[in-house]
Coordinates of C-alpha atoms and ligand atoms in Angstrom, one line a residue:
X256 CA -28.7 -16.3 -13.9
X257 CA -26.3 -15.7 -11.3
X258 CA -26.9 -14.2 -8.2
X259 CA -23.4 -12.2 -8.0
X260 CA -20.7 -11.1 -11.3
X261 CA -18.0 -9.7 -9.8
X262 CA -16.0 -7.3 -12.5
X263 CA -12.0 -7.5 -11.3
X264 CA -10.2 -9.9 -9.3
X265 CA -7.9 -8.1 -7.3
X266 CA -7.5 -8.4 -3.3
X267 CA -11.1 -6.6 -3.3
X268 CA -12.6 -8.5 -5.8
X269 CA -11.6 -12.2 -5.7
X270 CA -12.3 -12.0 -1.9
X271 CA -15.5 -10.7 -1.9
X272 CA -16.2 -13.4 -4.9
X273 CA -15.3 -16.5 -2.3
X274 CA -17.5 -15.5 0.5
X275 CA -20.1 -15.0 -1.6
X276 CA -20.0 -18.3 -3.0
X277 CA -19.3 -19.6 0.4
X278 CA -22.0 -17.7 1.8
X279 CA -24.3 -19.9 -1.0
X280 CA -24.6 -17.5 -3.4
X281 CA -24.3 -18.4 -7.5
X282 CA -20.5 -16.4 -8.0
X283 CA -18.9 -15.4 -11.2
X284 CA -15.8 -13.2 -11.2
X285 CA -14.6 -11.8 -14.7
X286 CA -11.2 -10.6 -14.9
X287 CA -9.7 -9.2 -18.1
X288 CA -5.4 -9.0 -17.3
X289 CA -3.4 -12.0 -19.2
X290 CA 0.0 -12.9 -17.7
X291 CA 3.2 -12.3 -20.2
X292 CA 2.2 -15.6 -21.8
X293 CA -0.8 -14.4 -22.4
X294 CA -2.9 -16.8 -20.1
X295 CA -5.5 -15.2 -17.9
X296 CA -4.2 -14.4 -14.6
X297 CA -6.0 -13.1 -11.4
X298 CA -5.1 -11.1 -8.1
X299 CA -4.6 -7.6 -9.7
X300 CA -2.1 -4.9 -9.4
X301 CA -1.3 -6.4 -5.4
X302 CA -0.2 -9.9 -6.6
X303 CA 0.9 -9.1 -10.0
X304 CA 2.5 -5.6 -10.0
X305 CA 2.0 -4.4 -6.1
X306 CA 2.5 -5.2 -3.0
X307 CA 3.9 -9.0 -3.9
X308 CA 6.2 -8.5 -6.3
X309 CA 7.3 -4.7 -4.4
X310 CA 7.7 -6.6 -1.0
X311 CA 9.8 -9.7 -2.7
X312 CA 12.6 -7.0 -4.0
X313 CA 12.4 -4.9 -0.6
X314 CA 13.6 -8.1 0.9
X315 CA 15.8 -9.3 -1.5
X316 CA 17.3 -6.1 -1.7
X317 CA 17.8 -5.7 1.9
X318 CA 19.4 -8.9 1.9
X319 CA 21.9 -7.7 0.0
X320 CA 22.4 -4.6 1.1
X321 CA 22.9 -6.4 4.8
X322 CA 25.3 -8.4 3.4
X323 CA 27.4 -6.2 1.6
X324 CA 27.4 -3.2 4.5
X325 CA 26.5 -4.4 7.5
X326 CA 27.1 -7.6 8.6
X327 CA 31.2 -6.9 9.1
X328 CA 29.8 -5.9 12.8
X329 CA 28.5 -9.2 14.0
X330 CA 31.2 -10.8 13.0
X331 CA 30.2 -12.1 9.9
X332 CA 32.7 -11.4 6.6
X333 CA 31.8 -12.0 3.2
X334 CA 34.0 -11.5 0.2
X335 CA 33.4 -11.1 -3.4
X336 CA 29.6 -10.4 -3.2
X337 CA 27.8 -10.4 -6.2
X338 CA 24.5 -9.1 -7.7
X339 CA 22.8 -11.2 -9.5
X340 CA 19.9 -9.5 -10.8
X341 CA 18.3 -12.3 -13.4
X342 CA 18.2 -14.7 -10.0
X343 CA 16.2 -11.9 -7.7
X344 CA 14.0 -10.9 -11.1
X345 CA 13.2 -14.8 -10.9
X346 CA 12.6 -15.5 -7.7
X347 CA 10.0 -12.1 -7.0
X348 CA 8.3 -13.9 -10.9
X349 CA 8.0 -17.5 -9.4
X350 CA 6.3 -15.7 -5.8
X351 CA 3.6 -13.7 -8.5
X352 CA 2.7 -17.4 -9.8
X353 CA 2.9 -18.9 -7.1
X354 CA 0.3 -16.8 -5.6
X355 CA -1.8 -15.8 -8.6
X356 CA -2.2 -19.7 -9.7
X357 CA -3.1 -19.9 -6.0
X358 CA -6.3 -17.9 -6.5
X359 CA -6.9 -19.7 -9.4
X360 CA -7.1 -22.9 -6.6
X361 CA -9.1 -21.1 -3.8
X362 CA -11.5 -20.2 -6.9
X363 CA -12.1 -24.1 -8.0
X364 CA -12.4 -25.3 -3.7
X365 CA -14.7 -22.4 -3.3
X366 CA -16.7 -23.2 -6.5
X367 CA -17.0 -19.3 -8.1
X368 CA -16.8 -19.8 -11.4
X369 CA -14.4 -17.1 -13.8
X370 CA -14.9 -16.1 -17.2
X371 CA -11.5 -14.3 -18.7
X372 CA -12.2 -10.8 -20.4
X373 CA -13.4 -7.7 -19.8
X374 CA -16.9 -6.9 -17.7
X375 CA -19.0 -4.1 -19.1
X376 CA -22.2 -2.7 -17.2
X377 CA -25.5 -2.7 -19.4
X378 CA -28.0 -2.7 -16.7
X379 CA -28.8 -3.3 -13.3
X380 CA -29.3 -7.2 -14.5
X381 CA -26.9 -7.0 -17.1
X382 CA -22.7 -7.2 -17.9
X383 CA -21.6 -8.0 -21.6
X384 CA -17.9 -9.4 -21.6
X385 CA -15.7 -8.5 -24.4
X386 CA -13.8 -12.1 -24.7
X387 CA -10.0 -12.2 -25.4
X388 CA -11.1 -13.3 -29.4
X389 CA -13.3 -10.4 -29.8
X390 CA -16.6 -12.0 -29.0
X391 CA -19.1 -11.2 -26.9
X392 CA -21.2 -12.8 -24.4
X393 CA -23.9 -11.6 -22.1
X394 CA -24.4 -12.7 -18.5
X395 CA -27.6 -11.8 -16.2
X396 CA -27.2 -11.6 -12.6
X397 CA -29.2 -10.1 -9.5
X398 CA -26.0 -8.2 -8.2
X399 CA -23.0 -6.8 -9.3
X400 CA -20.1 -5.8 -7.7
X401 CA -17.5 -3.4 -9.1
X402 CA -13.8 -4.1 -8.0
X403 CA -12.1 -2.8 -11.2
X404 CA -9.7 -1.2 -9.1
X405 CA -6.3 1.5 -10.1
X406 CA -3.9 2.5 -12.5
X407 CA -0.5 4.6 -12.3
X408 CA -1.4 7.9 -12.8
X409 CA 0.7 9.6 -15.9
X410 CA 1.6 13.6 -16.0
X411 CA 2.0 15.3 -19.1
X412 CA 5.5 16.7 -18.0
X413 CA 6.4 13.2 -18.3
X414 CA 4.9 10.9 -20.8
X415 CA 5.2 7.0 -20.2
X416 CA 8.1 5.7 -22.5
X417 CA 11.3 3.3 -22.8
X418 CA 13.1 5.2 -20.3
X419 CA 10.5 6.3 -18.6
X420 CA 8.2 4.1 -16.6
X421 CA 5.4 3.4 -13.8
X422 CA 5.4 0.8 -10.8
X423 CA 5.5 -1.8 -13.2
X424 CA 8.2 -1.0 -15.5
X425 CA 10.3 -0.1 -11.8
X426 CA 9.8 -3.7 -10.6
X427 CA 11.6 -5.2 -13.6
X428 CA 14.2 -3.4 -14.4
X429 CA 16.9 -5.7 -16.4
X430 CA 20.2 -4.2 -14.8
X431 CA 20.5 -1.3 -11.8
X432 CA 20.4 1.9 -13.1
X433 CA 23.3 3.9 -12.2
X434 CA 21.2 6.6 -11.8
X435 CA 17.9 6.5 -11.0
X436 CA 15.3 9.5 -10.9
X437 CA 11.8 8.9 -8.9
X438 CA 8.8 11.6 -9.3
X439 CA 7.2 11.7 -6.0
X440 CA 8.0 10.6 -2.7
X441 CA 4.6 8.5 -1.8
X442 CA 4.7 5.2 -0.8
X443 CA 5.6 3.6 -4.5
X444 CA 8.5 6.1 -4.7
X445 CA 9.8 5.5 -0.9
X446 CA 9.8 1.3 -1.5
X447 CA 10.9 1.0 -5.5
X448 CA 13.6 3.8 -4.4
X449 CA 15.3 2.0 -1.2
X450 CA 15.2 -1.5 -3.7
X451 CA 17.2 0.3 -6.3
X452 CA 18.7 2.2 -3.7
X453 CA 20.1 -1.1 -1.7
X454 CA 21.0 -2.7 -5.4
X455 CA 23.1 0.9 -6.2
X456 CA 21.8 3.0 -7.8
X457 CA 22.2 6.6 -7.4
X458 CA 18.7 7.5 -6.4
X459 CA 17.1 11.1 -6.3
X460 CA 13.5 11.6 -5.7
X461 CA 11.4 14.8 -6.7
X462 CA 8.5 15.6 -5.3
X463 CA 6.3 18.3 -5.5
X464 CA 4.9 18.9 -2.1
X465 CA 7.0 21.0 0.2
X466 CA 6.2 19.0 3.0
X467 CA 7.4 15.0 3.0
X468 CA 5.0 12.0 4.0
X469 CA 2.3 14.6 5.2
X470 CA -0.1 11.7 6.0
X471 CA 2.2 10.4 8.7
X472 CA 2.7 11.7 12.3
X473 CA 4.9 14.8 12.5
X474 CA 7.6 13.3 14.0
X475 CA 7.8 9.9 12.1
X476 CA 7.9 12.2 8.9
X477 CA 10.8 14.1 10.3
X478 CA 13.1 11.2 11.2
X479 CA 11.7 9.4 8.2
X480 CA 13.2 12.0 6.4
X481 CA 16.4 12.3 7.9
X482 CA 16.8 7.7 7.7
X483 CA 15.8 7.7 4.3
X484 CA 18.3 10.7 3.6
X485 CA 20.9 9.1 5.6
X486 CA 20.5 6.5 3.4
X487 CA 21.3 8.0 0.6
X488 CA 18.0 8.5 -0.9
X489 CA 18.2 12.4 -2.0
X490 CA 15.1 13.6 -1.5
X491 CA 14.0 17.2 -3.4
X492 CA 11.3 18.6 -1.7
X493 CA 9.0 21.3 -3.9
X494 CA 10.4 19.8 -7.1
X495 CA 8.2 20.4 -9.7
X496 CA 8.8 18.5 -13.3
X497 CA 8.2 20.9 -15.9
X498 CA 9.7 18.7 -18.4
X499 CA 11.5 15.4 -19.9
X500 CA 13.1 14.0 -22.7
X501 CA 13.6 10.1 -23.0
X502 CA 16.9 9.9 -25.0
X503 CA 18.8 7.2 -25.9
X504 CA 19.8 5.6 -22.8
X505 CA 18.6 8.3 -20.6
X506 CA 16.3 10.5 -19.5
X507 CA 16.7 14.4 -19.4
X508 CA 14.7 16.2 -16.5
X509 CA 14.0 19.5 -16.1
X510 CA 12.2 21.0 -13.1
X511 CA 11.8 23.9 -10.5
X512 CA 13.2 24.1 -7.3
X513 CA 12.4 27.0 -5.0
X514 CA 12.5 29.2 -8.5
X515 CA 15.9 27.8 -9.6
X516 CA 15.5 25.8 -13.2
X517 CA 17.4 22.6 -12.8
X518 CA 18.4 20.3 -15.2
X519 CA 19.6 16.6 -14.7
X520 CA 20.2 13.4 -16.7
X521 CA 18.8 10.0 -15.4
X522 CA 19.3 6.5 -16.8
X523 CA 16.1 5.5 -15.7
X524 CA 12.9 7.6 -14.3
X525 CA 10.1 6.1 -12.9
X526 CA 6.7 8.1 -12.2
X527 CA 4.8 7.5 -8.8
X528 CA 2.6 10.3 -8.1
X529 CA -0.3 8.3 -7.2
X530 CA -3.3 5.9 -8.8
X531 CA -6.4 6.4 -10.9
X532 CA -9.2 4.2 -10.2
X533 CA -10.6 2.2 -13.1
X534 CA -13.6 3.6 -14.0
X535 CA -14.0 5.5 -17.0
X536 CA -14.5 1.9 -18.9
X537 CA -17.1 -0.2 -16.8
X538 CA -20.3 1.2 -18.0
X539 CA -21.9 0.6 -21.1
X540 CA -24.5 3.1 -20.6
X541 CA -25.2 5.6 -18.8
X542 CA -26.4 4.7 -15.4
X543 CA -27.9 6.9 -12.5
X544 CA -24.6 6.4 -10.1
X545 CA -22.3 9.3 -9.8
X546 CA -19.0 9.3 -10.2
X547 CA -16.3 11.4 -8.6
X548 CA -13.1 12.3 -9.5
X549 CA -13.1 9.2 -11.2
X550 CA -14.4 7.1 -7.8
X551 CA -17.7 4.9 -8.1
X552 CA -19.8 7.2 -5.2
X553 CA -20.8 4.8 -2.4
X554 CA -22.4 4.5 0.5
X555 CA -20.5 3.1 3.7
X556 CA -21.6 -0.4 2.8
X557 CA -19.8 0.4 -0.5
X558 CA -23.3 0.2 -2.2
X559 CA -24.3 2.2 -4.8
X560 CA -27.5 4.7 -6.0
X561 CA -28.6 1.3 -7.8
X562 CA -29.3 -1.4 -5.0
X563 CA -27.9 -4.5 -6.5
X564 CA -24.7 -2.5 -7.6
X565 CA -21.8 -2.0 -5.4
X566 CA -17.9 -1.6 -5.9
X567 CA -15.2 -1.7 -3.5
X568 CA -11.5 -1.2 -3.4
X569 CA -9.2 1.3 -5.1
X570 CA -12.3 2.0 -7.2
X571 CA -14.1 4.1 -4.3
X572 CA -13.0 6.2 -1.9
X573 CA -10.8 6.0 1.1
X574 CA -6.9 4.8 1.1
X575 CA -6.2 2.3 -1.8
X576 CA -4.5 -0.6 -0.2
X577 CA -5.2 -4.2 -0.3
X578 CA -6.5 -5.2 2.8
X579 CA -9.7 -1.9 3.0
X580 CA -10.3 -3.3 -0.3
X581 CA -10.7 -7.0 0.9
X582 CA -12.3 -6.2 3.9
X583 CA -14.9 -4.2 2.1
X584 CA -15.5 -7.0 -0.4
X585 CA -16.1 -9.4 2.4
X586 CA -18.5 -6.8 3.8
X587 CA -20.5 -6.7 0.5
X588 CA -20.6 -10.3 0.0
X589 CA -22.2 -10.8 3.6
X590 CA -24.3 -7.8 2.9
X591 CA -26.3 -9.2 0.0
X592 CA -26.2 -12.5 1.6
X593 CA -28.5 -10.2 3.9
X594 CA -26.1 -10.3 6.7
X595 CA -24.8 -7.2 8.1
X596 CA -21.1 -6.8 8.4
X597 CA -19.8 -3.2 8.3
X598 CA -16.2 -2.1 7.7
X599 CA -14.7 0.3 10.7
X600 CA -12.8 3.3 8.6
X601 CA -11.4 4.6 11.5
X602 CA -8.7 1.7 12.1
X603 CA -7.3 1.1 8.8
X604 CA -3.9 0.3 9.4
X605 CA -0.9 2.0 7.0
X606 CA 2.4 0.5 6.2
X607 CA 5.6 2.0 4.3
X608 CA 8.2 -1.2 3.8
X609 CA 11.3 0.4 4.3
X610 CA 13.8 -0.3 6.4
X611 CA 12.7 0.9 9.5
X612 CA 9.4 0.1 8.7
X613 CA 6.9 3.2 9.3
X614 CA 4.0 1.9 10.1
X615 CA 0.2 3.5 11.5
X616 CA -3.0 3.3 12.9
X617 CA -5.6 6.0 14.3
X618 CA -5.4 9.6 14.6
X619 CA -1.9 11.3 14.3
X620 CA -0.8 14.4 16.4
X621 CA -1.8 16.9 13.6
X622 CA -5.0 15.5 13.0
X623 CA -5.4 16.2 16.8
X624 CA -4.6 18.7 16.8
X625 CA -6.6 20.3 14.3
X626 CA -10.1 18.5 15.7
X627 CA -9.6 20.1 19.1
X628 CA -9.0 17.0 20.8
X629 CA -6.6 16.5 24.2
X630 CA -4.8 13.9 24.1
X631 CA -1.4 12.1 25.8
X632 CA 1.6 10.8 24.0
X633 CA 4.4 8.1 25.2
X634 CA 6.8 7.4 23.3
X635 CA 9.8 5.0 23.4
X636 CA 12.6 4.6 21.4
X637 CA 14.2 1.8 19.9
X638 CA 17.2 2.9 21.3
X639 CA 16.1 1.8 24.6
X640 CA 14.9 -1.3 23.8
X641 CA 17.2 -4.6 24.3
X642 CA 16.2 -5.9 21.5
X643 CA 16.1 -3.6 19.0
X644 CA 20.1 -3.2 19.9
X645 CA 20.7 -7.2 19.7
X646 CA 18.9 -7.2 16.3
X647 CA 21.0 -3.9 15.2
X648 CA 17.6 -2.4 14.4
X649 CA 17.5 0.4 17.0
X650 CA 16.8 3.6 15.0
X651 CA 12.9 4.5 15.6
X652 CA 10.3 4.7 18.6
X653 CA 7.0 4.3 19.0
X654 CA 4.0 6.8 20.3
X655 CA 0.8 6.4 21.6
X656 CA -1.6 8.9 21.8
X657 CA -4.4 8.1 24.0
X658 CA -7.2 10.4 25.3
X659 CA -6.3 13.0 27.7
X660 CA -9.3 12.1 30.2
X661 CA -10.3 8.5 29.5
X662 CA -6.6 7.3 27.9
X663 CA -8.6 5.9 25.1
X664 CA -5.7 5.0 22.9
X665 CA -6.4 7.0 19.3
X666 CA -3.5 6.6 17.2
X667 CA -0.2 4.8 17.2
X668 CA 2.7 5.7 15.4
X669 CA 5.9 3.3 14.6
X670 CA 9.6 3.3 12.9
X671 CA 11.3 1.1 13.5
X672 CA 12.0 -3.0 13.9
X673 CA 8.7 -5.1 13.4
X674 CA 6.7 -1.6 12.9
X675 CA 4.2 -3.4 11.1
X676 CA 3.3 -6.4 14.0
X677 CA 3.2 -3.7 16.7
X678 CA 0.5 -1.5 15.3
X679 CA -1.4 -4.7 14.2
X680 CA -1.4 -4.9 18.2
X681 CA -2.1 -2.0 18.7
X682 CA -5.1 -2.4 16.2
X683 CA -7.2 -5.0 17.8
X684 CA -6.7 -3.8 21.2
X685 CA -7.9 -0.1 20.0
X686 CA -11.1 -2.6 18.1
X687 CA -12.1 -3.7 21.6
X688 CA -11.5 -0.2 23.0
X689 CA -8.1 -0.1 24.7
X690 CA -6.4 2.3 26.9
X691 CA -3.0 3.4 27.2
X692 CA -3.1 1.5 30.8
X693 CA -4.8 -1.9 29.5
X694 CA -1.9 -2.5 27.1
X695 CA 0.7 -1.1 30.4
X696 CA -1.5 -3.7 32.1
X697 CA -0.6 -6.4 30.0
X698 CA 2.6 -8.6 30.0
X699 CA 5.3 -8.7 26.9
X700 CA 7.8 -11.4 26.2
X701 CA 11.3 -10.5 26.8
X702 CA 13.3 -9.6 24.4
X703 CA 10.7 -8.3 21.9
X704 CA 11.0 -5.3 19.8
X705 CA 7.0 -5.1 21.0
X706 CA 7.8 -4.2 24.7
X707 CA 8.3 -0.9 23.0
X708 CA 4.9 -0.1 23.0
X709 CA 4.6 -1.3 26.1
X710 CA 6.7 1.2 27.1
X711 CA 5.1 3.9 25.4
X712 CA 2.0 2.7 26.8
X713 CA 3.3 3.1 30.0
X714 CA 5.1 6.7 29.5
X715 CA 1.5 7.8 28.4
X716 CA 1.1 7.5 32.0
X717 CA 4.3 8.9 32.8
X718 CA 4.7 5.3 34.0
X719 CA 7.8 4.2 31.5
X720 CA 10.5 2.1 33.1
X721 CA 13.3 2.1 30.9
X722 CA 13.5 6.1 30.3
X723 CA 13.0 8.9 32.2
X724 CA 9.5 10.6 32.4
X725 CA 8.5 14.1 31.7
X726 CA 6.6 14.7 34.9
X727 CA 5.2 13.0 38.0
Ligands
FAD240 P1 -6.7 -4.1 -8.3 O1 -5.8 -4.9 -7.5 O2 -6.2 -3.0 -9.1 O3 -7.5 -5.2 -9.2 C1 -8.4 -4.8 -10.2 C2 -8.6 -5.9 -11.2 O4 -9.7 -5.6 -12.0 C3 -7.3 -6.0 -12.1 O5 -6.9 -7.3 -12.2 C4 -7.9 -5.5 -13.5 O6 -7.3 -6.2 -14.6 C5 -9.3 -5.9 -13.4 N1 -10.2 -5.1 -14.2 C6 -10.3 -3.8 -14.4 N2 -11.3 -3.4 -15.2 C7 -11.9 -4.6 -15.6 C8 -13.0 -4.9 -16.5 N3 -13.7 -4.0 -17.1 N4 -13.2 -6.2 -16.7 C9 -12.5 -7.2 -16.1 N5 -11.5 -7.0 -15.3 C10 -11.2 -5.7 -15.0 N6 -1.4 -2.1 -0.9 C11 -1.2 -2.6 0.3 O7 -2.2 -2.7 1.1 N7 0.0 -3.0 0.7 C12 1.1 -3.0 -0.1 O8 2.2 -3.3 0.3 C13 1.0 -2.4 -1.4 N8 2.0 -2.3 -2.2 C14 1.8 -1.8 -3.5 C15 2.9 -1.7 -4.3 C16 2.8 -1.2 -5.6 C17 4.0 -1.1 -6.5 C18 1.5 -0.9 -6.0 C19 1.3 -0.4 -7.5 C20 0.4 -0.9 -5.2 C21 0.5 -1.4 -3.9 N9 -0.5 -1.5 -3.0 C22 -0.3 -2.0 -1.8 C23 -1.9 -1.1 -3.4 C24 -2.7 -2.3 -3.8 O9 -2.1 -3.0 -4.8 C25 -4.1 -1.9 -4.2 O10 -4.7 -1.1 -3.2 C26 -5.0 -3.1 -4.4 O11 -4.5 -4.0 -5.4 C27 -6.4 -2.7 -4.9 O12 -7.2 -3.8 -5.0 P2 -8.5 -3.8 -6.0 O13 -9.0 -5.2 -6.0 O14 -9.4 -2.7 -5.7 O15 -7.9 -3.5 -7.4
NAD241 P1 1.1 8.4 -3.2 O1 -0.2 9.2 -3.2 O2 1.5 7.6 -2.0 O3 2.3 9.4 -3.4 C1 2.4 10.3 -4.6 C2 3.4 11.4 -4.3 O4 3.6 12.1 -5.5 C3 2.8 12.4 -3.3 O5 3.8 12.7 -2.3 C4 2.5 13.6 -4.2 O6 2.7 14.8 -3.5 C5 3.6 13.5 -5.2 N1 3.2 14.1 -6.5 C6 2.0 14.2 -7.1 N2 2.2 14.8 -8.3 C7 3.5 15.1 -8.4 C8 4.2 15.8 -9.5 N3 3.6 16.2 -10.6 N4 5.5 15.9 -9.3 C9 6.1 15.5 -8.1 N5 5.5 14.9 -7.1 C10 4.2 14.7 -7.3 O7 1.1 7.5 -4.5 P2 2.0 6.3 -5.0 O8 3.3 6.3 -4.2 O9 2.0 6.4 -6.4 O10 1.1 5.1 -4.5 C11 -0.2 4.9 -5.1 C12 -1.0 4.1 -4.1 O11 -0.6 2.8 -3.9 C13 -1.1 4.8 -2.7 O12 -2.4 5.2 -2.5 C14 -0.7 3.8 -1.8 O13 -1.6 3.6 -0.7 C15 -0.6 2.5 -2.6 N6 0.6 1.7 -2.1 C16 0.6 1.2 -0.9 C17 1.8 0.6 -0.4 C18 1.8 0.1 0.9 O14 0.8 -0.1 1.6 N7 3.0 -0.2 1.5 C19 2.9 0.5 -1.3 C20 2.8 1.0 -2.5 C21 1.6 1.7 -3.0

């Protein structure tokens, strides 16, 4: 009998499986994903086909792309630069194995023992896992914990197939298309389009939405558009896909735009309109926990209508990245270890990897807006900032909005150099309640691209140094 199955072994999963074997608790974690040698393999869609793999080709691209267009400026000339695809493929695959046979490690140190298959829900007591050779075996344990996490999502306007593909396919392409096409202009399309992008392809994205990144602060969406425009990511707003057909060695595409049928031929089109979480398949029978639009209902303590079942990560609701799902499988672990960790939704920090960076924490202006609140913004821009312009990265700013009466700080918005770092700042310092003045308060190395939030700290005051002020 174990005391805790955990079902998935992504960033939710395998972490809430080690604290709950470090917290003394009898672990098992089943995970059902082989590797392309078809050896089990653990860390999900974030080490395998996510944010790993993603982040090793935004960098290798940008590499690239630095060398081949901008480094003539600082001096620095390079001729005859080549692409060589195989090598960057190779390096992002050894950085997956790296990390995934690292979990493999931290699950031997940390004693939680694995069993390679797939987990299926009988009872409250009860998981029966479908082994890779067909059998069967049943395991009894006081607690479960659900981490089966996403998939892409697929639209019937354009069916999976050679030519066109998901995240997955996008991260391994075998050459650079010369034309690339990208449904939606989320996170997936915005990161797998600037890699292709950088490596030269002609990239256009379509999305549906007449608006562009509505989760981000007004004006980081509008300059956000305008970058990623500028660099020559050709972004369709109110596209709408009505249909495809995967040819040969390309892909037609037709779709609306403001009325107008257009039609366009892409070598390549990858689909990104968002995730599904995996939940259709995890139980056996029918058991009295709801679920909704596909999400495992949960409490805040990601606990279910059944005590002793919980599930965290892209499988519930709330924003699927890696680190809300590890956070709340640390929380459940220390939970039925009868401890009483809880997971604070309103600082869950957001990050688009592009170059800038757009990066988030808090409330935005619209969302401000629209709850009736009063709040101050500074904002600084990169432009200003000393470093920013020694680095060549001085496109962006950052704003802080901070409660009009007690300058609270309540959201913090960056694009720009290092966009991810400064709102992690800004993060801890909101966790032990910050105001705009405590961080104005507080001393910054100089040069850092972070003295630009101390800046806008300070301008939420009206108290900025390096620009001018709106009023006294
Ligand atoms: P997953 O990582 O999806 O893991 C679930 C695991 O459960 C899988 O291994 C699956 O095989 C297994 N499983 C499912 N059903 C069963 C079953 N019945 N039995 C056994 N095993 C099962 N997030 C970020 O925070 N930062 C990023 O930079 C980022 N980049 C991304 C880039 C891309 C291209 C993609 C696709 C996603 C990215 N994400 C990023 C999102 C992030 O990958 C997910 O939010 C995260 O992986 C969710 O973790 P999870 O543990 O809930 O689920
Ligand atoms: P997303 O929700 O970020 O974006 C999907 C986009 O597709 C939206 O703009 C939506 O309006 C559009 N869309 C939906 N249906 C469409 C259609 N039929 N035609 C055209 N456009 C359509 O989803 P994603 O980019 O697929 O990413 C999935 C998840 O993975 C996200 O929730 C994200 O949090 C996570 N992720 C995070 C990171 C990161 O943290 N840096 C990176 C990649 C992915």
């Amino acid at each position: 009998m174990f005391d805790v199955v955990v079902i998935g072994s992504g960033p939710a999963g395998y972490v809430a499986a080690i604290r709950a074997s470090q917290l003394g608790l009898k672990t098992l974690c089943i995970e059902e994903a082989l590797d392309k040698k078809g050896k089990p393999t653990f860390g999900g869609t974030c080490l395998n086909v996510g944010c790993i793999p993603s982040k090793a080709l935004l960098d290798s691209s940008h590499r690239y792309h630095e060398a081949k267009k901008n480094l003539g400026s600082h001096g620095v000339k390079i001729e005859g630069i080549k692409l060589d695809l195989q090598s960057m493929m190779k390096r992002k695959n050894d950085i997956v194995s790296k990390l995934t046979g690292g979990i493999d490690g931290l699950f031997a140190s940390n004693k939680v023992e694995t069993i390679s298959g797939k987990g299926m829900i009988v009872s409250s007591n009860k998981i029966r896992v479908e082994k890779i050779d067909g059998s069967y075996e049943e395991i009894d344990t006081k607690n479960i914990i659900i981490a089966t996490g996403s998939t892409p999502i697929e639209i019937p306007s354009a069916s999976f197939s050679k030519n066109i593909v998901n995240s997955t396919g996008a991260l391994s392409f075998e050459t650079v298309p010369k034309t690339l096409g990208i449904v939606g202009a989320g996170i997936i399309g915005l990161e797998l389009g600037s890699v292709w992008s950088r490596l030269g392809s002609d990239v256009t994205v379509l999305e549906a939405m007449n608006d562009f990144l509505p989760m981000t602060d007004p004006d980081i969406s509008k300059d956000a558009f305008k970058e990623f425009n500028n660099q020559g990511l050709n972004i369709q707003l109110g596209a709408k896909v009505t249909g495809t057909k995967d040819l040969k060695n390309s892909v037609k595409v037709k779709y609306d735009l403001k009325d107008k049928e257009v039609e366009v031929d892409f070598e390549k089109l990858i689909v990104a309109v968002g995730r599904k979480p995996n939940s259709s398949e995890v139980f056996l029978n029918d058991l009295d926990i709801k679920i909704n639009n596909g999400f495992i209902e949960v409490n805040e303590f990601c606990q279910t209508s059944i005590d002793n079942i919980w599930a965290v990560g892209d499988v519930v609701r709330g924003p699927m990245l890696a680190h809300k799902g590890s956070e709340e499988g640390i929380m459940v672990a220390e939970r039925i270890a009868n401890k009483f960790m809880q997971v604070n939704y309103d600082l869950v920090p957001s990050v688009i990897y592009s170059h800038p960076e757009i990066a988030w924490v808090g409330k935005n202006e619209n969302e401000l807006k629209s709850e009736g609140v009063n709040y101050k913004v500074g904002k600084f821009p990169f432009a200003a900032s000393g470093r920013a312009l020694a680095v060549d990265q001085s496109v962006g700013f950052v704003k802080v909005l901070s409660e009009e009466r007690t300058d609270t700080i309540l959201g913090v918005h960056v694009i720009g150099p290092a966009a991810a770092e400064i709102v992690q700042q800004a993060l801890i310092s909101m966790e032990f309640g910050s105001s705009a003045e405590d961080i104005a308060l507080t001393m910054f190395s100089h040069p850092t691209v972070s003295e630009a939030f101390h800046e806008a700290a300070l301008a939420a005051n009206n108290q900025a140094i390096h620009i001018g002020n709106k009023r006294r």
